[in-house]
mmCIF file of C-alpha atoms in Angstrom:
data_model
loop_
_atom_site.group_PDB
_atom_site.id
_atom_site.type_symbol
_atom_site.label_atom_id
_atom_site.label_comp_id
_atom_site.label_asym_id
_atom_site.label_seq_id
_atom_site.Cartn_x
_atom_site.Cartn_y
_atom_site.Cartn_z
ATOM 1 C CA MET S 1 12.817 28.468 -30.830
ATOM 2 C CA GLU S 2 9.488 27.581 -32.431
ATOM 3 C CA PRO S 3 8.479 23.894 -32.537
ATOM 4 C CA ASP S 4 8.232 22.198 -35.940
ATOM 5 C CA PHE S 5 4.575 21.311 -36.523
ATOM 6 C CA SER S 6 5.087 20.212 -40.118
ATOM 7 C CA LYS S 7 4.818 16.529 -39.160
ATOM 8 C CA TYR S 8 1.213 17.179 -38.115
ATOM 9 C CA ALA S 9 -0.109 17.710 -41.624
ATOM 10 C CA LEU S 10 -3.869 17.559 -42.222
ATOM 11 C CA GLU S 11 -3.575 14.170 -43.927
ATOM 12 C CA GLY S 12 -3.907 12.250 -40.621
ATOM 13 C CA ASP S 13 -6.622 9.604 -40.315
ATOM 14 C CA ASN S 14 -9.128 10.498 -37.630
ATOM 15 C CA SER S 15 -11.894 8.196 -38.888
ATOM 16 C CA MET S 16 -11.937 6.370 -35.541
ATOM 17 C CA TYR S 17 -13.683 9.466 -34.144
ATOM 18 C CA ALA S 18 -16.529 9.429 -36.670
ATOM 19 C CA ASP S 19 -20.110 9.459 -35.420
ATOM 20 C CA GLU S 20 -22.855 7.068 -36.587
ATOM 21 C CA SER S 21 -23.265 9.021 -39.847
ATOM 22 C CA GLY S 22 -19.554 8.798 -40.650
ATOM 23 C CA LEU S 23 -18.784 12.456 -39.876
ATOM 24 C CA VAL S 24 -15.905 13.466 -37.642
ATOM 25 C CA VAL S 25 -17.281 16.209 -35.405
ATOM 26 C CA PRO S 26 -16.495 17.660 -31.965
ATOM 27 C CA PHE S 27 -18.194 15.697 -29.190
ATOM 28 C CA VAL S 28 -19.998 17.734 -26.516
ATOM 29 C CA THR S 29 -20.817 16.458 -23.029
ATOM 30 C CA ARG S 30 -23.622 18.672 -21.743
ATOM 31 C CA GLY S 31 -23.416 20.060 -18.221
ATOM 32 C CA GLY S 32 -25.162 17.751 -15.799
ATOM 33 C CA LEU S 33 -24.658 14.728 -18.084
ATOM 34 C CA GLU S 34 -21.036 14.026 -17.154
ATOM 35 C CA ALA S 35 -20.122 10.397 -16.427
ATOM 36 C CA GLY S 36 -19.695 9.430 -12.779
ATOM 37 C CA ALA S 37 -18.508 5.868 -13.484
ATOM 38 C CA THR S 38 -14.809 6.682 -13.114
ATOM 39 C CA GLY S 39 -12.003 5.970 -10.642
ATOM 40 C CA GLN S 40 -12.810 7.273 -7.182
ATOM 41 C CA SER S 41 -11.302 7.813 -3.739
ATOM 42 C CA ALA S 42 -13.523 8.145 -0.688
ATOM 43 C CA GLY S 43 -14.645 11.753 -0.176
ATOM 44 C CA ALA S 44 -13.749 12.923 -3.682
ATOM 45 C CA THR S 45 -16.437 13.119 -6.319
ATOM 46 C CA ARG S 46 -14.946 12.751 -9.788
ATOM 47 C CA VAL S 47 -17.067 13.279 -12.901
ATOM 48 C CA SER S 48 -15.651 13.066 -16.402
ATOM 49 C CA GLY S 49 -16.518 15.427 -19.215
ATOM 50 C CA VAL S 50 -14.111 13.829 -21.689
ATOM 51 C CA SER S 51 -13.183 10.161 -21.287
ATOM 52 C CA VAL S 52 -13.250 6.762 -22.884
ATOM 53 C CA GLN S 53 -16.435 5.996 -20.894
ATOM 54 C CA HIS S 54 -18.668 8.302 -22.932
ATOM 55 C CA THR S 55 -16.765 10.057 -25.722
ATOM 56 C CA PRO S 56 -14.552 8.908 -28.603
ATOM 57 C CA ALA S 57 -11.456 9.973 -26.587
ATOM 58 C CA THR S 58 -8.937 7.171 -26.144
ATOM 59 C CA ARG S 59 -5.912 8.873 -24.547
ATOM 60 C CA LEU S 60 -7.383 11.596 -22.353
ATOM 61 C CA TRP S 61 -9.452 11.975 -19.204
ATOM 62 C CA PHE S 62 -10.720 15.470 -18.345
ATOM 63 C CA GLY S 63 -13.058 16.049 -15.474
ATOM 64 C CA LYS S 64 -14.123 17.903 -12.378
ATOM 65 C CA VAL S 65 -13.235 16.780 -8.872
ATOM 66 C CA SER S 66 -15.159 18.130 -5.871
ATOM 67 C CA ASN S 67 -14.103 17.884 -2.232
ATOM 68 C CA GLU S 68 -16.266 18.769 0.769
ATOM 69 C CA PRO S 69 -15.000 21.194 3.469
ATOM 70 C CA GLY S 70 -12.219 19.633 5.557
ATOM 71 C CA TYR S 71 -11.836 16.770 3.072
ATOM 72 C CA ARG S 72 -8.660 14.725 2.965
ATOM 73 C CA SER S 73 -8.209 11.924 0.450
ATOM 74 C CA VAL S 74 -6.835 8.529 1.258
ATOM 75 C CA THR S 75 -3.293 7.931 0.124
ATOM 76 C CA HIS S 76 -3.327 7.140 -3.595
ATOM 77 C CA HIS S 77 -1.553 7.524 -6.924
ATOM 78 C CA HIS S 78 -2.660 7.598 -10.554
ATOM 79 C CA GLY S 79 -0.553 4.786 -11.996
ATOM 80 C CA GLU S 80 1.025 5.591 -15.345
ATOM 81 C CA ALA S 81 -1.164 8.679 -15.792
ATOM 82 C CA GLU S 82 0.306 12.162 -15.906
ATOM 83 C CA THR S 83 -2.068 14.460 -14.012
ATOM 84 C CA GLY S 84 -2.707 18.172 -14.488
ATOM 85 C CA GLY S 85 -4.956 20.092 -12.125
ATOM 86 C CA TYR S 86 -6.451 23.562 -11.886
ATOM 87 C CA VAL S 87 -8.025 24.920 -8.695
ATOM 88 C CA LEU S 88 -11.353 26.280 -9.875
ATOM 89 C CA SER S 89 -12.527 27.304 -6.395
ATOM 90 C CA GLY S 90 -11.257 26.869 -2.862
ATOM 91 C CA ARG S 91 -7.871 26.169 -1.276
ATOM 92 C CA ALA S 92 -5.996 22.898 -1.745
ATOM 93 C CA ARG S 93 -3.036 21.036 -0.337
ATOM 94 C CA ILE S 94 -1.214 18.010 -1.736
ATOM 95 C CA TYR S 95 0.951 15.954 0.614
ATOM 96 C CA PHE S 96 3.725 13.873 -0.968
ATOM 97 C CA GLY S 97 7.207 12.528 -0.303
ATOM 98 C CA GLU S 98 8.544 9.904 2.047
ATOM 99 C CA LYS S 99 6.023 9.552 4.903
ATOM 100 C CA PHE S 100 4.115 12.487 3.296
ATOM 101 C CA GLU S 101 6.148 15.070 5.208
ATOM 102 C CA ASP S 102 6.158 17.518 2.265
ATOM 103 C CA TYR S 103 3.265 19.486 0.824
ATOM 104 C CA VAL S 104 2.307 22.217 -1.629
ATOM 105 C CA ASP S 105 -0.631 24.593 -1.127
ATOM 106 C CA MET S 106 -2.736 26.058 -3.917
ATOM 107 C CA ALA S 107 -5.481 28.658 -4.268
ATOM 108 C CA GLU S 108 -8.053 29.502 -6.927
ATOM 109 C CA GLY S 109 -6.319 29.946 -10.284
ATOM 110 C CA ASP S 110 -3.290 27.764 -9.460
ATOM 111 C CA TRP S 111 -2.204 24.858 -11.681
ATOM 112 C CA VAL S 112 -0.429 21.670 -10.590
ATOM 113 C CA PHE S 113 1.284 18.733 -12.303
ATOM 114 C CA VAL S 114 1.523 15.385 -10.479
ATOM 115 C CA PRO S 115 3.940 12.873 -12.063
ATOM 116 C CA PRO S 116 2.924 9.246 -12.696
ATOM 117 C CA PHE S 117 3.064 6.773 -9.773
ATOM 118 C CA MET S 118 3.570 9.568 -7.175
ATOM 119 C CA PRO S 119 1.752 8.634 -3.947
ATOM 120 C CA HIS S 120 -0.038 11.688 -2.579
ATOM 121 C CA ILE S 121 -2.903 12.956 -0.450
ATOM 122 C CA GLU S 122 -5.242 15.701 -1.696
ATOM 123 C CA CYS S 123 -6.813 18.026 0.861
ATOM 124 C CA ASN S 124 -9.353 20.821 1.102
ATOM 125 C CA LEU S 125 -7.772 23.344 3.477
ATOM 126 C CA SER S 126 -11.092 25.015 4.262
ATOM 127 C CA ARG S 127 -13.333 23.714 7.030
ATOM 128 C CA SER S 128 -16.323 25.631 5.610
ATOM 129 C CA ARG S 129 -16.025 25.889 1.791
ATOM 130 C CA PRO S 130 -15.919 23.162 -0.883
ATOM 131 C CA LEU S 131 -12.904 22.721 -3.148
ATOM 132 C CA THR S 132 -13.364 22.186 -6.889
ATOM 133 C CA TRP S 133 -10.620 21.102 -9.291
ATOM 134 C CA MET S 134 -10.539 20.707 -13.044
ATOM 135 C CA THR S 135 -8.315 17.704 -13.692
ATOM 136 C CA THR S 136 -6.874 16.049 -16.771
ATOM 137 C CA ARG S 137 -5.013 12.763 -17.036
ATOM 138 C CA THR S 138 -3.389 10.771 -19.784
ATOM 139 C CA PRO S 139 -4.166 8.107 -20.708
ATOM 140 C CA GLU S 140 -7.147 7.670 -18.331
ATOM 141 C CA ASN S 141 -8.447 8.401 -14.830
ATOM 142 C CA ILE S 142 -6.440 5.732 -13.028
ATOM 143 C CA VAL S 143 -6.923 5.773 -9.235
ATOM 144 C CA VAL S 144 -4.907 3.338 -7.111
ATOM 145 C CA ASN S 145 -5.870 3.670 -3.432
ATOM 146 C CA LEU S 146 -3.057 2.810 -0.982
ATOM 147 C CA PRO S 147 -2.930 2.103 2.774
ATOM 148 C CA ASP S 148 -3.799 5.349 4.504
ATOM 149 C CA VAL S 149 -1.873 7.387 7.065
ATOM 150 C CA ALA S 150 -3.386 9.009 10.163
ATOM 151 C CA ASP S 151 -4.303 12.710 10.202
ATOM 152 C CA ALA S 152 -1.861 13.258 13.091
ATOM 153 C CA GLU S 153 1.022 12.064 10.872
ATOM 154 C CA LEU S 154 0.413 14.849 8.317
ATOM 155 C CA ARG S 155 2.449 17.924 9.178
ATOM 156 C CA ASP S 156 0.308 21.050 9.731
ATOM 157 C CA TRP S 157 -2.954 19.262 8.877
ATOM 158 C CA LEU S 158 -4.688 19.279 12.292
ATOM 159 C CA ASN S 159 -3.774 22.928 13.028
ATOM 160 C CA ARG S 160 -4.503 24.343 9.552
#
């Protein structure tokens, strides 16, 4: 069944996205000029290409997250934000669940959805190659760091 898009007629008011001249145009963030002033967890470098910090966007965060070889995030969640991720390069693992006993592994080309308020730990499975994600969140890049758990408590982490 096809969705009904008729309620999205072209009459909508998008004037809030107008530039200084009054025109509504696409906003481009040039490579290398992404904003780094965004929510962070130790060991993860998050840069935003589309966010409230430097574009007219008000309900979307879209960025790149890089993790060094052997990286493991602290325990965290993203508040009310729905999170979508795409593994651009490398191999990833996300621990979740009670006491973080569950995990999913991903490789280049895999997509992941993390529900709001879900505590998790993001990991780079490789000890020699970086891991790069493309990540999007709505409404914003919320990062709530939580008390951490020891490496030894994460099933299959030390012997990966």
